[in-house]
Amino acid sequence: MHIDKEIDTRGLNCPLPILKAKKALADMASGQLLKVVATDGGSLRDFQAFAKQTGNELVEQQTVGEEYIHVLRRR
């Protein structure tokens, strides 16, 4: 999987990871992939809701240790 942009939101709590992702996606072209690394456990459901509301595709979510990794495809 080719990631076009990655943002680090470790240590930030809701809604900051979503806001940073929204800002990053705004600067990306349609179809590009954004990887978000977070430590907020609530980010799993937050990114699911964010994808539904915005029409961006949530390609992958995984938990690695205490980090949550989200990959979104820009609509």
GROMACS .gro file of N, CA and C in nm:
model
  225
    1MET      N    1   0.086  -0.118   0.000
    1MET     CA    2   0.000   0.000   0.000
    1MET      C    3   0.090   0.124   0.000
    2HIS      N    4   0.067   0.212  -0.095
    2HIS     CA    5   0.147   0.335  -0.104
    2HIS      C    6   0.078   0.448  -0.026
    3ILE      N    7   0.141   0.493   0.081
    3ILE     CA    8   0.087   0.603   0.161
    3ILE      C    9   0.140   0.734   0.105
    4ASP      N   10   0.049   0.827   0.073
    4ASP     CA   11   0.089   0.955   0.016
    4ASP      C   12   0.128   1.057   0.123
    5LYS      N   13   0.065   1.045   0.240
    5LYS     CA   14   0.093   1.141   0.347
    5LYS      C   15   0.068   1.072   0.480
    6GLU      N   16   0.150   1.105   0.580
    6GLU     CA   17   0.133   1.046   0.713
    6GLU      C   18   0.134   1.157   0.816
    7ILE      N   19   0.041   1.150   0.911
    7ILE     CA   20   0.042   1.248   1.019
    7ILE      C   21   0.047   1.175   1.154
    8ASP      N   22   0.116   1.237   1.246
    8ASP     CA   23   0.136   1.181   1.380
    8ASP      C   24   0.050   1.258   1.478
    9THR      N   25  -0.051   1.192   1.533
    9THR     CA   26  -0.138   1.258   1.631
    9THR      C   27  -0.125   1.191   1.768
   10ARG      N   28  -0.011   1.123   1.790
   10ARG     CA   29   0.011   1.058   1.920
   10ARG      C   30   0.007   1.162   2.031
   11GLY      N   31  -0.061   1.126   2.141
   11GLY     CA   32  -0.071   1.216   2.256
   11GLY      C   33  -0.186   1.315   2.247
   12LEU      N   34  -0.254   1.320   2.133
   12LEU     CA   35  -0.367   1.412   2.116
   12LEU      C   36  -0.498   1.336   2.137
   13ASN      N   37  -0.593   1.401   2.201
   13ASN     CA   38  -0.723   1.340   2.225
   13ASN      C   39  -0.828   1.401   2.134
   14CYS      N   40  -0.939   1.331   2.122
   14CYS     CA   41  -1.052   1.375   2.042
   14CYS      C   42  -1.087   1.520   2.077
   15PRO      N   43  -1.114   1.606   1.981
   15PRO     CA   44  -1.128   1.579   1.837
   15PRO      C   45  -1.002   1.611   1.756
   16LEU      N   46  -0.888   1.633   1.820
   16LEU     CA   47  -0.770   1.679   1.747
   16LEU      C   48  -0.721   1.584   1.637
   17PRO      N   49  -0.716   1.451   1.657
   17PRO     CA   50  -0.674   1.365   1.546
   17PRO      C   51  -0.763   1.380   1.422
   18ILE      N   52  -0.894   1.391   1.444
   18ILE     CA   53  -0.988   1.409   1.332
   18ILE      C   54  -0.965   1.544   1.264
   19LEU      N   55  -0.948   1.649   1.343
   19LEU     CA   56  -0.927   1.782   1.284
   19LEU      C   57  -0.798   1.787   1.201
   20LYS      N   58  -0.693   1.724   1.252
   20LYS     CA   59  -0.566   1.721   1.179
   20LYS      C   60  -0.579   1.638   1.051
   21ALA      N   61  -0.654   1.530   1.058
   21ALA     CA   62  -0.677   1.447   0.939
   21ALA      C   63  -0.758   1.523   0.835
   22LYS      N   64  -0.860   1.595   0.881
   22LYS     CA   65  -0.944   1.674   0.790
   22LYS      C   66  -0.861   1.778   0.716
   23LYS      N   67  -0.773   1.844   0.790
   23LYS     CA   68  -0.686   1.947   0.731
   23LYS      C   69  -0.589   1.884   0.630
   24ALA      N   70  -0.532   1.769   0.665
   24ALA     CA   71  -0.439   1.701   0.575
   24ALA      C   72  -0.509   1.655   0.447
   25LEU      N   73  -0.630   1.600   0.461
   25LEU     CA   74  -0.705   1.551   0.345
   25LEU      C   75  -0.742   1.665   0.250
   26ALA      N   76  -0.764   1.784   0.304
   26ALA     CA   77  -0.800   1.899   0.222
   26ALA      C   78  -0.689   1.935   0.123
   27ASP      N   79  -0.564   1.903   0.158
   27ASP     CA   80  -0.450   1.935   0.073
   27ASP      C   81  -0.411   1.821  -0.020
   28MET      N   82  -0.489   1.714  -0.020
   28MET     CA   83  -0.455   1.595  -0.098
   28MET      C   84  -0.546   1.581  -0.220
   29ALA      N   85  -0.498   1.507  -0.319
   29ALA     CA   86  -0.577   1.482  -0.440
   29ALA      C   87  -0.668   1.361  -0.418
   30SER      N   88  -0.774   1.355  -0.494
   30SER     CA   89  -0.868   1.244  -0.486
   30SER      C   90  -0.796   1.111  -0.510
   31GLY      N   91  -0.823   1.012  -0.423
   31GLY     CA   92  -0.762   0.880  -0.438
   31GLY      C   93  -0.634   0.860  -0.359
   32GLN      N   94  -0.576   0.969  -0.309
   32GLN     CA   95  -0.452   0.956  -0.233
   32GLN      C   96  -0.481   0.899  -0.094
   33LEU      N   97  -0.380   0.836  -0.034
   33LEU     CA   98  -0.396   0.772   0.097
   33LEU      C   99  -0.328   0.853   0.208
   34LEU      N  100  -0.400   0.868   0.318
   34LEU     CA  101  -0.350   0.936   0.437
   34LEU      C  102  -0.343   0.835   0.551
   35LYS      N  103  -0.227   0.829   0.616
   35LYS     CA  104  -0.209   0.742   0.733
   35LYS      C  105  -0.205   0.831   0.857
   36VAL      N  106  -0.287   0.796   0.955
   36VAL     CA  107  -0.292   0.871   1.080
   36VAL      C  108  -0.251   0.776   1.193
   37VAL      N  109  -0.151   0.817   1.271
   37VAL     CA  110  -0.107   0.738   1.386
   37VAL      C  111  -0.158   0.810   1.511
   38ALA      N  112  -0.237   0.741   1.592
   38ALA     CA  113  -0.298   0.802   1.710
   38ALA      C  114  -0.278   0.713   1.833
   39THR      N  115  -0.294   0.773   1.951
   39THR     CA  116  -0.288   0.697   2.075
   39THR      C  117  -0.422   0.703   2.150
   40ASP      N  118  -0.518   0.777   2.095
   40ASP     CA  119  -0.650   0.791   2.157
   40ASP      C  120  -0.736   0.671   2.118
   41GLY      N  121  -0.773   0.589   2.217
   41GLY     CA  122  -0.855   0.471   2.192
   41GLY      C  123  -0.987   0.502   2.124
   42GLY      N  124  -1.041   0.619   2.151
   42GLY     CA  125  -1.168   0.660   2.089
   42GLY      C  126  -1.154   0.688   1.940
   43SER      N  127  -1.030   0.698   1.894
   43SER     CA  128  -1.010   0.732   1.753
   43SER      C  129  -1.061   0.621   1.660
   44LEU      N  130  -1.069   0.497   1.709
   44LEU     CA  131  -1.119   0.388   1.624
   44LEU      C  132  -1.261   0.419   1.577
   45ARG      N  133  -1.349   0.449   1.670
   45ARG     CA  134  -1.487   0.479   1.629
   45ARG      C  135  -1.498   0.619   1.568
   46ASP      N  136  -1.413   0.713   1.614
   46ASP     CA  137  -1.418   0.849   1.559
   46ASP      C  138  -1.388   0.849   1.409
   47PHE      N  139  -1.286   0.772   1.367
   47PHE     CA  140  -1.251   0.770   1.225
   47PHE      C  141  -1.355   0.695   1.142
   48GLN      N  142  -1.422   0.597   1.202
   48GLN     CA  143  -1.530   0.528   1.131
   48GLN      C  144  -1.643   0.625   1.102
   49ALA      N  145  -1.680   0.704   1.203
   49ALA     CA  146  -1.786   0.803   1.186
   49ALA      C  147  -1.744   0.914   1.089
   50PHE      N  148  -1.619   0.957   1.101
   50PHE     CA  149  -1.566   1.062   1.014
   50PHE      C  150  -1.573   1.019   0.867
   51ALA      N  151  -1.534   0.895   0.839
   51ALA     CA  152  -1.536   0.844   0.701
   51ALA      C  153  -1.678   0.842   0.647
   52LYS      N  154  -1.774   0.796   0.729
   52LYS     CA  155  -1.914   0.792   0.685
   52LYS      C  156  -1.967   0.932   0.656
   53GLN      N  157  -1.935   1.027   0.743
   53GLN     CA  158  -1.987   1.162   0.729
   53GLN      C  159  -1.926   1.239   0.612
   54THR      N  160  -1.800   1.211   0.581
   54THR     CA  161  -1.730   1.290   0.479
   54THR      C  162  -1.722   1.222   0.343
   55GLY      N  163  -1.750   1.092   0.337
   55GLY     CA  164  -1.741   1.022   0.210
   55GLY      C  165  -1.601   0.975   0.176
   56ASN      N  166  -1.506   1.000   0.266
   56ASN     CA  167  -1.371   0.946   0.246
   56ASN      C  168  -1.375   0.798   0.288
   57GLU      N  169  -1.294   0.716   0.221
   57GLU     CA  170  -1.296   0.572   0.249
   57GLU      C  171  -1.197   0.537   0.360
   58LEU      N  172  -1.245   0.464   0.460
   58LEU     CA  173  -1.158   0.414   0.566
   58LEU      C  174  -1.105   0.280   0.516
   59VAL      N  175  -0.982   0.281   0.466
   59VAL     CA  176  -0.923   0.164   0.401
   59VAL      C  177  -0.880   0.060   0.504
   60GLU      N  178  -0.823   0.106   0.614
   60GLU     CA  179  -0.768   0.012   0.712
   60GLU      C  180  -0.761   0.076   0.850
   61GLN      N  181  -0.781  -0.007   0.952
   61GLN     CA  182  -0.759   0.035   1.090
   61GLN      C  183  -0.687  -0.080   1.159
   62GLN      N  184  -0.584  -0.048   1.235
   62GLN     CA  185  -0.518  -0.153   1.311
   62GLN      C  186  -0.464  -0.097   1.441
   63THR      N  187  -0.450  -0.186   1.537
   63THR     CA  188  -0.395  -0.151   1.667
   63THR      C  189  -0.259  -0.218   1.677
   64VAL      N  190  -0.156  -0.136   1.701
   64VAL     CA  191  -0.020  -0.187   1.716
   64VAL      C  192   0.030  -0.140   1.851
   65GLY      N  193   0.032  -0.230   1.948
   65GLY     CA  194   0.070  -0.191   2.083
   65GLY      C  195  -0.032  -0.092   2.137
   66GLU      N  196   0.015   0.026   2.171
   66GLU     CA  197  -0.075   0.129   2.223
   66GLU      C  198  -0.109   0.235   2.119
   67GLU      N  199  -0.079   0.203   1.993
   67GLU     CA  200  -0.106   0.298   1.885
   67GLU      C  201  -0.217   0.245   1.795
   68TYR      N  202  -0.293   0.340   1.741
   68TYR     CA  203  -0.403   0.307   1.650
   68TYR      C  204  -0.368   0.370   1.515
   69ILE      N  205  -0.370   0.287   1.412
   69ILE     CA  206  -0.333   0.334   1.280
   69ILE      C  207  -0.456   0.332   1.190
   70HIS      N  208  -0.481   0.446   1.127
   70HIS     CA  209  -0.597   0.462   1.040
   70HIS      C  210  -0.546   0.501   0.902
   71VAL      N  211  -0.599   0.439   0.798
   71VAL     CA  212  -0.563   0.476   0.661
   71VAL      C  213  -0.691   0.517   0.590
   72LEU      N  214  -0.690   0.640   0.540
   72LEU     CA  215  -0.808   0.695   0.471
   72LEU      C  216  -0.772   0.725   0.326
   73ARG      N  217  -0.869   0.698   0.235
   73ARG     CA  218  -0.852   0.735   0.095
   73ARG      C  219  -0.935   0.860   0.068
   74ARG      N  220  -0.871   0.961   0.016
   74ARG     CA  221  -0.939   1.089  -0.013
   74ARG      C  222  -1.045   1.065  -0.120
   75ARG      N  223  -1.164   1.116  -0.096
   75ARG     CA  224  -1.273   1.096  -0.194
   75ARG      C  225  -1.251   1.182  -0.317
   0.00000   0.00000   0.00000
